[in-house]
XYZ file of C-alpha atoms in Angstrom:
547
model
C -15.952 4.127 7.605
C -15.194 7.603 8.858
C -17.478 10.417 7.701
C -16.462 14.058 7.409
C -17.741 16.513 9.972
C -18.076 20.271 9.456
C -14.379 20.822 10.176
C -13.269 18.274 7.591
C -15.529 19.796 4.931
C -14.352 23.330 5.729
C -10.685 22.304 5.782
C -10.806 20.540 2.403
C -12.878 23.319 0.803
C -10.407 25.970 1.976
C -7.426 23.996 0.699
C -9.083 23.403 -2.685
C -9.911 27.082 -3.081
C -6.342 28.012 -2.207
C -4.889 25.538 -4.697
C -7.307 26.604 -7.427
C -5.915 30.116 -7.133
C -2.353 28.782 -7.260
C -3.105 26.745 -10.396
C -4.634 29.760 -12.106
C -1.573 31.842 -11.270
C 0.707 29.129 -12.643
C -1.291 28.902 -15.879
C -1.047 32.681 -16.286
C 2.710 32.580 -15.760
C 2.530 34.488 -12.492
C 4.222 31.555 -10.719
C 7.323 29.826 -12.063
C 7.624 26.050 -11.917
C 10.128 26.378 -9.073
C 7.634 28.483 -7.120
C 4.723 26.205 -7.974
C 6.422 22.864 -7.252
C 6.163 22.896 -3.432
C 2.547 24.085 -3.693
C 1.454 21.332 -6.058
C 3.303 18.647 -4.095
C 1.343 19.626 -0.976
C -1.762 18.811 -3.014
C -0.616 15.476 -4.423
C 0.324 16.706 -7.895
C 3.571 15.484 -9.476
C 5.098 16.392 -12.828
C 6.289 13.115 -14.304
C 7.890 12.205 -17.621
C 4.907 12.878 -19.867
C 2.200 14.599 -17.831
C 1.014 15.561 -14.373
C 0.209 12.711 -12.008
C -2.370 13.199 -9.261
C -2.150 10.934 -6.217
C -5.404 10.722 -4.272
C -5.494 9.725 -0.613
C -7.428 6.614 0.351
C -7.108 6.756 4.154
C -5.919 3.358 5.450
C -7.160 1.890 2.156
C -10.895 2.084 2.934
C -13.302 3.072 0.143
C -17.053 3.301 -0.315
C -18.693 2.242 -3.568
C -19.572 5.889 -4.190
C -15.933 6.889 -3.897
C -14.851 4.114 -6.266
C -17.395 5.372 -8.816
C -15.855 8.837 -8.482
C -12.481 7.312 -9.369
C -14.120 5.796 -12.444
C -15.513 9.214 -13.351
C -12.085 10.831 -13.006
C -10.481 8.113 -15.135
C -13.057 8.565 -17.908
C -13.250 12.340 -17.819
C -9.749 13.552 -17.019
C -7.358 10.656 -17.650
C -6.884 7.929 -20.247
C -9.655 5.772 -18.802
C -7.654 4.016 -16.093
C -6.136 4.526 -12.654
C -3.224 2.918 -10.847
C -3.622 1.610 -7.287
C -0.426 2.014 -5.271
C 1.524 0.342 -2.491
C 0.455 3.203 -0.181
C -3.191 2.098 -0.584
C -3.843 5.214 -2.704
C -4.709 5.725 -6.373
C -2.755 7.618 -9.010
C -3.943 9.150 -12.269
C -1.019 9.531 -14.633
C -2.326 11.764 -17.443
C -3.844 14.768 -15.692
C -3.995 18.241 -17.210
C -3.057 21.001 -14.809
C -6.103 23.082 -15.746
C -8.419 20.193 -14.767
C -6.938 19.664 -11.321
C -9.147 22.119 -9.361
C -12.316 20.514 -10.737
C -11.007 17.025 -9.947
C -10.379 18.096 -6.364
C -13.919 19.489 -6.155
C -15.294 16.191 -7.474
C -13.303 14.375 -4.805
C -14.461 16.696 -2.026
C -18.062 15.893 -2.940
C -17.407 12.288 -1.843
C -15.216 13.211 1.148
C -11.825 12.667 -0.474
C -8.749 14.763 -1.232
C -5.090 14.596 -2.286
C -3.597 16.371 0.725
C -0.323 14.990 2.112
C 0.041 12.303 -0.536
C 3.409 13.821 -1.365
C 6.012 16.087 0.170
C 8.054 15.761 3.357
C 5.111 15.156 5.651
C 3.317 12.246 7.307
C 1.840 10.311 4.402
C -1.221 8.063 4.345
C -1.204 5.727 7.335
C -1.682 2.226 5.967
C -3.054 -0.891 7.578
C -4.209 -4.462 7.057
C -6.614 -4.628 4.120
C -8.707 -7.175 6.050
C -9.053 -4.976 9.143
C -12.341 -5.500 10.950
C -12.976 -8.762 9.114
C -10.034 -11.138 9.556
C -10.388 -14.060 11.903
C -6.874 -13.610 13.327
C -7.446 -9.979 14.318
C -6.675 -8.915 17.891
C -8.087 -5.401 17.488
C -9.319 -3.258 14.601
C -6.530 -0.845 13.563
C -8.738 1.436 11.429
C -9.952 3.762 14.229
C -6.352 4.252 15.328
C -5.295 4.994 11.747
C -8.084 7.566 11.565
C -6.928 9.099 14.834
C -3.419 9.428 13.374
C -4.850 10.934 10.185
C -6.672 13.634 12.124
C -3.641 14.354 14.308
C -1.140 14.468 11.445
C -3.075 16.425 8.815
C -1.695 19.974 8.794
C 0.257 19.338 12.002
C 2.233 22.589 12.264
C 5.467 20.926 13.396
C 5.445 18.071 10.909
C 4.468 19.687 7.605
C 8.109 20.036 6.518
C 9.993 17.086 7.959
C 13.522 16.194 6.847
C 11.931 13.610 4.526
C 8.605 11.904 3.857
C 7.276 9.840 6.762
C 5.264 6.646 6.654
C 3.313 4.878 9.400
C 1.645 1.450 9.241
C -0.543 -0.419 11.751
C -1.554 -4.033 12.022
C -4.024 -5.499 14.497
C -3.699 -9.149 13.515
C -1.345 -11.961 14.467
C -0.151 -12.084 10.868
C 1.446 -8.848 9.680
C -0.240 -7.920 6.403
C 0.752 -4.237 6.697
C 4.559 -4.626 6.446
C 5.095 -2.627 9.629
C 8.823 -3.442 9.945
C 9.702 -1.535 6.770
C 8.002 1.699 7.804
C 9.357 4.768 9.553
C 7.025 3.840 12.388
C 5.278 0.485 12.557
C 2.569 -0.226 15.124
C 1.524 -3.702 16.224
C -1.706 -3.847 18.206
C -1.617 -6.444 20.972
C -3.916 -7.255 23.856
C -1.589 -5.105 26.021
C -1.445 -2.039 23.782
C 0.861 -1.002 20.948
C 4.299 -2.395 20.185
C 6.167 0.450 18.469
C 8.795 -0.203 15.798
C 10.894 2.710 14.508
C 13.508 3.164 11.810
C 12.331 0.813 9.095
C 12.325 1.737 5.431
C 13.497 0.698 2.002
C 15.195 2.758 -0.696
C 18.927 3.307 -1.061
C 19.787 1.971 2.421
C 17.089 -0.460 3.582
C 16.543 -1.112 7.289
C 14.120 -3.105 9.387
C 12.399 -1.239 12.187
C 13.494 -1.700 15.799
C 11.109 -2.366 18.677
C 11.524 0.612 21.005
C 8.401 0.306 23.165
C 5.973 -2.438 24.100
C 2.475 -2.188 25.525
C 1.948 1.508 24.823
C -1.643 2.312 25.936
C -3.849 3.471 23.070
C -4.862 6.595 24.949
C -1.158 7.615 24.965
C -0.515 6.872 21.288
C -0.568 10.417 19.922
C 1.714 11.951 22.531
C 4.242 9.154 22.085
C 4.169 9.596 18.304
C 4.574 13.328 18.836
C 7.708 12.715 20.888
C 9.093 10.275 18.295
C 8.499 12.758 15.469
C 9.981 15.637 17.448
C 13.259 13.812 17.978
C 13.414 13.005 14.277
C 12.433 16.525 13.229
C 15.105 17.978 15.479
C 18.016 15.714 14.539
C 17.132 14.216 11.139
C 19.616 15.065 8.394
C 18.471 17.989 6.218
C 21.804 18.453 4.467
C 21.662 15.205 2.470
C 18.460 13.852 0.910
C 19.929 10.350 0.890
C 20.464 10.422 4.653
C 17.321 12.250 5.696
C 15.009 9.363 6.623
C 14.482 8.375 10.249
C 16.123 5.001 9.584
C 19.472 6.823 9.204
C 18.999 8.707 12.471
C 18.039 5.554 14.370
C 20.982 3.705 12.865
C 23.388 6.536 13.779
C 22.141 6.926 17.353
C 21.341 3.285 17.920
C 17.767 2.208 18.727
C 18.316 2.272 22.491
C 19.608 5.856 22.469
C 16.837 6.948 20.105
C 14.263 5.325 22.405
C 15.828 7.070 25.410
C 15.569 10.451 23.701
C 11.940 9.774 22.784
C 11.109 8.915 26.395
C 12.894 12.062 27.546
C 10.980 14.193 25.055
C 7.704 12.450 25.906
C 8.144 13.336 29.576
C 8.372 17.046 28.715
C 5.125 17.118 26.705
C 1.752 18.203 27.994
C 0.346 14.796 27.093
C -3.200 15.658 28.115
C -3.275 18.416 25.492
C -2.102 16.028 22.754
C -3.763 12.692 23.452
C -7.353 12.190 22.407
C -9.781 11.884 25.334
C -11.640 8.605 25.765
C -14.833 10.173 24.407
C -13.096 11.136 21.164
C -11.561 7.697 20.734
C -15.011 6.182 21.311
C -16.523 8.610 18.791
C -14.037 7.609 16.115
C -14.519 3.909 16.868
C -18.264 4.378 16.371
C -17.623 5.049 12.674
C -16.260 1.521 12.211
C -19.070 -0.839 13.211
C -19.523 -4.298 11.764
C -21.917 -4.347 8.786
C -25.535 -5.278 9.272
C -24.765 -8.808 8.137
C -27.381 -10.498 5.994
C -28.320 -13.929 7.293
C -28.354 -15.700 3.943
C -28.937 -19.412 3.846
C -25.652 -21.049 2.891
C -25.693 -24.427 1.191
C -22.176 -25.858 1.440
C -23.105 -28.722 -0.866
C -24.258 -26.273 -3.552
C -20.937 -24.410 -3.288
C -19.061 -27.684 -3.662
C -21.110 -28.555 -6.743
C -20.370 -25.143 -8.269
C -16.649 -25.631 -7.666
C -16.757 -29.118 -9.145
C -18.516 -27.807 -12.251
C -16.266 -24.759 -12.726
C -12.534 -25.262 -12.180
C -11.894 -21.521 -12.547
C -14.333 -20.758 -9.761
C -12.821 -23.432 -7.533
C -9.335 -21.996 -7.997
C -10.609 -18.454 -7.373
C -12.259 -19.504 -4.099
C -9.093 -21.323 -3.033
C -6.702 -18.465 -3.856
C -8.708 -15.252 -3.514
C -10.716 -15.706 -0.321
C -9.696 -15.373 3.337
C -11.373 -16.726 6.459
C -13.756 -14.212 8.001
C -14.650 -13.681 11.653
C -18.107 -15.035 10.724
C -18.350 -18.595 9.459
C -20.919 -17.674 6.794
C -18.754 -14.902 5.252
C -15.337 -14.573 3.671
C -13.135 -11.700 2.538
C -12.537 -11.614 -1.220
C -9.510 -10.181 -2.992
C -10.098 -8.901 -6.526
C -6.774 -9.350 -8.265
C -5.598 -6.453 -10.434
C -2.871 -8.680 -11.902
C -4.340 -10.252 -15.048
C -1.874 -11.928 -17.383
C 0.036 -9.463 -19.543
C -1.395 -6.229 -18.082
C 0.213 -3.637 -15.777
C -0.085 -4.631 -12.098
C -2.406 -2.412 -10.094
C -4.206 -0.803 -13.027
C -7.991 -0.754 -13.409
C -10.122 0.762 -16.144
C -13.036 3.068 -15.412
C -15.437 0.284 -16.409
C -13.750 -2.114 -14.003
C -13.921 0.447 -11.204
C -17.654 0.751 -11.799
C -17.993 -3.041 -11.748
C -16.098 -3.243 -8.462
C -18.366 -0.551 -7.008
C -21.412 -2.532 -8.198
C -19.954 -5.693 -6.679
C -19.474 -3.901 -3.370
C -23.084 -2.722 -3.361
C -24.526 -6.104 -4.357
C -22.289 -8.392 -2.350
C -20.080 -6.397 0.031
C -22.173 -3.917 2.039
C -20.897 -1.031 -0.113
C -17.305 -1.234 1.156
C -13.992 -1.842 -0.610
C -10.351 -1.813 0.438
C -7.092 -1.153 -1.395
C -4.188 -3.400 -0.385
C -0.538 -2.442 -0.456
C -0.182 -5.376 -2.867
C -2.180 -3.245 -5.360
C -5.359 -5.318 -5.278
C -8.948 -4.510 -4.249
C -10.737 -6.279 -1.416
C -14.379 -6.839 -0.538
C -13.906 -7.486 3.185
C -17.368 -8.913 3.913
C -18.959 -11.303 1.386
C -21.581 -13.914 2.243
C -20.519 -17.377 1.130
C -23.954 -17.771 -0.440
C -23.040 -14.962 -2.891
C -19.634 -16.220 -3.950
C -20.577 -17.767 -7.290
C -22.681 -14.797 -8.375
C -19.832 -12.464 -7.428
C -17.322 -14.583 -9.329
C -19.437 -14.571 -12.479
C -19.782 -10.786 -12.344
C -16.025 -10.376 -11.975
C -15.252 -12.999 -14.602
C -17.411 -11.218 -17.171
C -15.372 -8.060 -16.648
C -11.797 -9.320 -16.610
C -11.491 -9.259 -12.824
C -11.442 -12.937 -11.913
C -7.693 -13.660 -11.967
C -7.263 -16.361 -9.326
C -3.638 -15.629 -8.497
C -3.570 -13.866 -5.128
C -0.283 -14.608 -3.366
C 1.060 -16.441 -6.401
C 4.018 -15.697 -8.649
C 1.955 -13.526 -11.029
C 0.480 -11.429 -8.188
C 3.386 -9.018 -8.465
C 3.947 -5.587 -6.990
C 5.448 -3.217 -9.543
C 6.043 0.523 -9.540
C 5.211 2.569 -12.689
C 8.908 2.633 -13.578
C 10.469 4.440 -16.494
C 7.226 4.391 -18.491
C 5.994 7.204 -16.235
C 8.413 8.157 -13.475
C 11.161 10.727 -13.997
C 13.195 9.157 -11.165
C 13.252 5.633 -12.597
C 16.263 3.979 -14.201
C 14.430 1.091 -15.840
C 11.012 -0.107 -16.882
C 8.995 -2.146 -14.415
C 5.685 -2.660 -16.196
C 6.917 -4.460 -19.351
C 9.035 -6.799 -17.233
C 6.073 -7.602 -14.975
C 3.988 -8.302 -18.076
C 6.652 -10.631 -19.496
C 6.932 -12.543 -16.214
C 3.162 -12.938 -15.902
C 3.006 -14.323 -19.430
C 5.886 -16.713 -18.740
C 4.008 -18.101 -15.714
C 0.476 -17.826 -17.068
C -0.320 -21.516 -16.682
C -2.712 -21.833 -13.738
C -1.648 -25.345 -12.760
C 2.005 -24.290 -12.691
C 1.363 -21.247 -10.495
C -0.664 -23.363 -8.079
C 2.154 -25.910 -7.990
C 4.679 -23.156 -7.224
C 2.486 -21.887 -4.396
C 3.024 -18.768 -2.302
C 5.723 -16.663 -3.965
C 5.954 -12.876 -3.950
C 7.792 -11.002 -6.701
C 8.286 -7.267 -6.226
C 9.757 -4.979 -8.886
C 11.195 -1.470 -8.573
C 12.415 0.665 -11.441
C 14.975 2.452 -9.272
C 16.672 2.415 -5.884
C 13.801 4.372 -4.285
C 12.034 0.999 -3.942
C 8.445 2.051 -4.631
C 7.908 -1.557 -5.737
C 9.166 -2.892 -2.361
C 11.805 -5.066 -4.037
C 13.816 -5.380 -0.809
C 11.054 -7.461 0.798
C 10.023 -9.628 -2.128
C 10.674 -13.348 -1.883
C 12.181 -12.486 -5.247
C 12.998 -8.800 -5.581
C 13.885 -7.184 -8.877
C 15.656 -3.823 -9.038
C 16.028 -1.924 -12.295
C 19.382 -0.162 -12.742
C 21.003 1.888 -15.486
C 24.405 0.792 -16.747
C 25.847 3.188 -19.280
C 22.458 3.912 -20.783
C 21.210 0.299 -20.767
C 18.578 -1.175 -18.465
C 19.614 -4.093 -16.276
C 17.915 -5.856 -13.391
C 19.454 -7.088 -10.160
C 17.774 -10.079 -8.513
C 17.362 -10.180 -4.728
C 16.398 -13.334 -2.847
C 15.007 -13.981 0.608
C 13.088 -10.804 1.419
C 9.777 -10.805 3.247
C 7.521 -8.155 4.807
C 5.481 -10.243 7.230
C 5.961 -10.871 10.963
C 9.277 -12.570 10.106
C 10.462 -9.563 8.094
C 13.798 -9.854 6.293
C 15.629 -7.924 3.608
C 16.507 -9.620 0.344
C 20.108 -9.849 -0.815
C 21.378 -9.187 -4.331
C 22.334 -12.501 -5.908
C 24.808 -12.332 -8.768
C 25.219 -9.820 -11.553
C 22.466 -7.862 -13.265
C 20.426 -9.336 -16.100
C 18.903 -7.789 -19.197
C 15.128 -7.480 -19.335
C 15.042 -10.225 -21.950
C 17.008 -12.598 -19.696
C 14.984 -12.159 -16.501
C 11.913 -14.342 -17.270
C 14.036 -17.312 -18.339
C 16.280 -16.869 -15.294
C 13.228 -16.909 -13.022
C 11.979 -20.020 -14.779
C 15.272 -21.801 -14.012
C 15.132 -20.536 -10.434
C 11.604 -21.841 -9.936
C 12.452 -25.209 -11.477
C 15.336 -25.574 -9.041
C 13.046 -24.648 -6.138
C 10.503 -27.277 -7.153
C 13.307 -29.854 -7.278
C 14.758 -28.868 -3.899
C 11.719 -28.282 -1.702
C 10.997 -30.943 0.883
C 7.393 -31.344 -0.220
C 4.633 -29.354 -1.903
C 3.848 -27.469 1.316
C 7.327 -25.905 1.623
C 7.136 -22.372 0.256
C 9.836 -20.790 -1.873
C 10.850 -18.371 0.900
C 11.227 -21.279 3.343
C 13.310 -23.316 0.913
C 15.619 -20.347 0.376
C 15.850 -19.915 4.146
C 16.683 -23.586 4.653
C 19.299 -23.907 1.911
C 20.615 -20.354 1.657
C 20.610 -17.956 -1.268
C 23.859 -19.274 -2.705
C 22.130 -22.529 -3.562
C 20.031 -20.632 -6.087
C 22.555 -18.175 -7.510
C 23.759 -20.500 -10.227
C 20.272 -21.026 -11.613
C 19.876 -17.303 -12.216
C 22.982 -17.056 -14.322
C 23.137 -20.314 -16.232
C 23.135 -19.942 -20.015
C 19.636 -20.284 -21.420
């Protein structure tokens, strides 16, 4: 993973010192909240319903064990003993005291982390495939390119105050695990360069990104992004927050005209002054080598015996591991979706356990996925049972990755001042309704995504089943969307029928799933494929039948 150089250390130290002074002035009353708000947002600090929330950047989701232990320390010392991993591959602490923030930022700087540009109208954390550098279907490793974008975008003088927040995602695999089509800019690495998608996004008016350039050479990536951002910065709506995202501009101009303007702008730039030279790209790539893999003797028969003796282990291996580029390794997903608990949350003790697991079994490296889980990208097959037992002893062995209980959910009205409805209690109720392991395995791959408001932090537009919380005359209701997906066949879900009360949603989903099991062609046909084959209308009645 990337390591700070002297410029990174100096930059973060200067920003922390500046913000410490601003916090002190706010505490003394020398700054009003209106004056302080833009300053704290530039440093990842939100004021939510009950307390300050600090969002910490995890660049492209990559963490060391030391950094994870620092998160555990922050949770124990400054929060209520837990943290919340987000769909931006970051972590949030929801109960922060303003006076503690400068010290937290110093603790983070000591392990080469910060909270810069995790909020505000700037280029946010560039996200990528959580299995980058490990997956067998990878064409090229996107992490060095994400790091290049991070260095280019941090404190970029033109793009610090964009019309609205800006999100970039990169995938380097044949399967899109980074949801690039629902980002402001999505980048697909191919063997011919980058395919560039622009104008995706969720929220009030969801759009899928449009392909505006194919085969962009990597050495021209930054100048092309600069041109794309300049066009947006120049013409993006600043008079209406609901029409300020690039998706609105691309929709208004049309993707062909937007692409033409980008090419025109690109031609005017001094590209050599913007693009990283080959030596710099090589330097950044040098920070992302393959681990020094341990050649551990792997006994396939012993693994089979362990699975036969322990059904929980067998299910965990089946659901929570992914094929690795090496035959003797796998990538392991640690699910943060145990039955009845808030999705994406981890206690300080669990963070320490995950750090220990990374050191013992994963070469000291962890990843955060946009599905709000934690990944050990490189695990020797010989270590799988020992890893499972460690996780199982600490409440981290839920074997539900990709299943109906592996939900994405935003914090909702329990924390967020923008939310209309609660997300966490509904997610808990659904996970309890579908807690039976045999049933979830029978259902198969099914993604539920829940948002507590139209801002779509829970990605409900691209859930196989999306759930949107709305307020109707002071009461919480939930609209159900069907048919969304965020992979290489990206599609937006469509609202199906009238809203349901929180109490009615789990039973409605149960009826929906029963109908799916009756209608699918065989046990290999996924829910999303059955909906695609039969149409959403075939399922609408099941949602609204009387219980």
